[in-house]
PDB file of C-alpha atoms in Angstrom:
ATOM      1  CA  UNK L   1      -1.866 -32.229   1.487  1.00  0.00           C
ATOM      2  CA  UNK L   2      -2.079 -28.863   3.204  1.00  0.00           C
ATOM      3  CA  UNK L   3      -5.039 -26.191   3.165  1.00  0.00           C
ATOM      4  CA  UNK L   4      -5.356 -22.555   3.108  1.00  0.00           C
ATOM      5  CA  UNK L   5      -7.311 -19.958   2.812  1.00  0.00           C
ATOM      6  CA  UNK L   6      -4.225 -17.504   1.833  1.00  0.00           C
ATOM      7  CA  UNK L   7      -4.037 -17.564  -2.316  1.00  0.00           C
ATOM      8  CA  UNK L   8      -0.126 -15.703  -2.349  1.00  0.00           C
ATOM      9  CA  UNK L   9       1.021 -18.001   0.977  1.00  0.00           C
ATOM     10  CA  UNK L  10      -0.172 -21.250  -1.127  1.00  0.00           C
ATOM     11  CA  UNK L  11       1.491 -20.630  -4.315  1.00  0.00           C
ATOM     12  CA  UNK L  12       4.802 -19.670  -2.383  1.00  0.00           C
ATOM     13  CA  UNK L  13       5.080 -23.602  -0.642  1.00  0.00           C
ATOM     14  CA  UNK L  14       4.274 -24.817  -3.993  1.00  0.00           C
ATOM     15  CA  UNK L  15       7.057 -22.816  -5.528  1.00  0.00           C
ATOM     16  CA  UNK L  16       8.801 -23.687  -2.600  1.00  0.00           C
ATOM     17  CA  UNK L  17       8.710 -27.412  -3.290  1.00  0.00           C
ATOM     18  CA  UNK L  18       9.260 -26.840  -6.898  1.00  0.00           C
ATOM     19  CA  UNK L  19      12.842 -25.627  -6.009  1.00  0.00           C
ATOM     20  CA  UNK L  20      13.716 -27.924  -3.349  1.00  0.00           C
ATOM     21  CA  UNK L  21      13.176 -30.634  -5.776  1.00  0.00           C
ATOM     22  CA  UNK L  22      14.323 -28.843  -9.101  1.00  0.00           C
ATOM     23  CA  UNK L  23      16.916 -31.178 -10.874  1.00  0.00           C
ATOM     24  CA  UNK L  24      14.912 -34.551  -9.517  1.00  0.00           C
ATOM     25  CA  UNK L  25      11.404 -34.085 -10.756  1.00  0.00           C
ATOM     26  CA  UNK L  26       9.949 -33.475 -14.082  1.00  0.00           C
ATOM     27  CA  UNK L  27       6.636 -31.707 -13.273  1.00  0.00           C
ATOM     28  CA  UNK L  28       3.573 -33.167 -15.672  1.00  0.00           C
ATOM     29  CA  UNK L  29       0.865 -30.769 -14.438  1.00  0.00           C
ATOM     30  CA  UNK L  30      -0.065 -28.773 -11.191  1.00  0.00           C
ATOM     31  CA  UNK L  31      -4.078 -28.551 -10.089  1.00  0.00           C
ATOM     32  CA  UNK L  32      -5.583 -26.062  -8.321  1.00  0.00           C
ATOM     33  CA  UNK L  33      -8.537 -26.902  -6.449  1.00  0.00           C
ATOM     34  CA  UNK L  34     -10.748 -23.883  -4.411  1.00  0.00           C
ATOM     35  CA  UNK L  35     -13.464 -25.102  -2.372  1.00  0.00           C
ATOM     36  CA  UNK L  36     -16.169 -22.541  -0.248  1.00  0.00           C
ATOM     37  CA  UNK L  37     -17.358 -23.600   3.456  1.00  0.00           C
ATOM     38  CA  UNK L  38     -20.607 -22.081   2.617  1.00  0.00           C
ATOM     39  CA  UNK L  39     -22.169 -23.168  -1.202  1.00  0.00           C
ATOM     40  CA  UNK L  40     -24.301 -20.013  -1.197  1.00  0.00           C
ATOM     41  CA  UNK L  41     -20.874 -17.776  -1.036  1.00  0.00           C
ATOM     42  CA  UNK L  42     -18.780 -17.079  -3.876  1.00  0.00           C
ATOM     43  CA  UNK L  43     -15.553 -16.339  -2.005  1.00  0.00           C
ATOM     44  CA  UNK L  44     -13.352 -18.837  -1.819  1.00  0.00           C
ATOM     45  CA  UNK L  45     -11.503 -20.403   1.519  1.00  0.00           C
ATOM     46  CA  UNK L  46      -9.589 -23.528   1.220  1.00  0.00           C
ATOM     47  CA  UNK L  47      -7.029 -23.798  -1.652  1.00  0.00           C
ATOM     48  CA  UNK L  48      -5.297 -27.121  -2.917  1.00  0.00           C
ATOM     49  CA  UNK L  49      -3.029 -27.919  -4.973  1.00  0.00           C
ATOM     50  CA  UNK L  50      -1.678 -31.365  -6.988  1.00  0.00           C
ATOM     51  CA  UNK L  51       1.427 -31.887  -8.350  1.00  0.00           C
ATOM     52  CA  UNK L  52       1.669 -33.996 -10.669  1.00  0.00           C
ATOM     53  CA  UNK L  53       5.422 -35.163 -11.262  1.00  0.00           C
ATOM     54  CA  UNK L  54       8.107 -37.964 -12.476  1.00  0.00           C
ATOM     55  CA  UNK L  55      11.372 -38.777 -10.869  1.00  0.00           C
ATOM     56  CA  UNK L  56      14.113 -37.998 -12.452  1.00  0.00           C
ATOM     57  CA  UNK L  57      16.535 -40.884 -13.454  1.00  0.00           C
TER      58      UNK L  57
END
């Protein structure tokens, strides 16, 4: 699991293990999960992401 608060530098190591393990994973789904330090602000800081994937046979 890894956090950020950078959107475009999160999306890029998904991408980036998307194509590292092209040919041996058939992706099911990918969630995106944004969570705020502070409930009262609406801008968003810590980004995850789940991949949800099958091995290729």
């Amino acid at each position: 699991m890894d956090r950020t608060p950078d959107m475009e530098a999160f999306e890029k190591k998904v991408n980036d293990f998307l194509k590292e393990n092209e040919g041996k994973i058939q992706v099911r789904d990918i969630k995106y999960t944004a969570e705020s330090p502070n409930p009262n602000n609406s801008v968003w800081k810590n980004w995850t992401a789940m991949v949800i994937y099958e091995i290729c046979k």
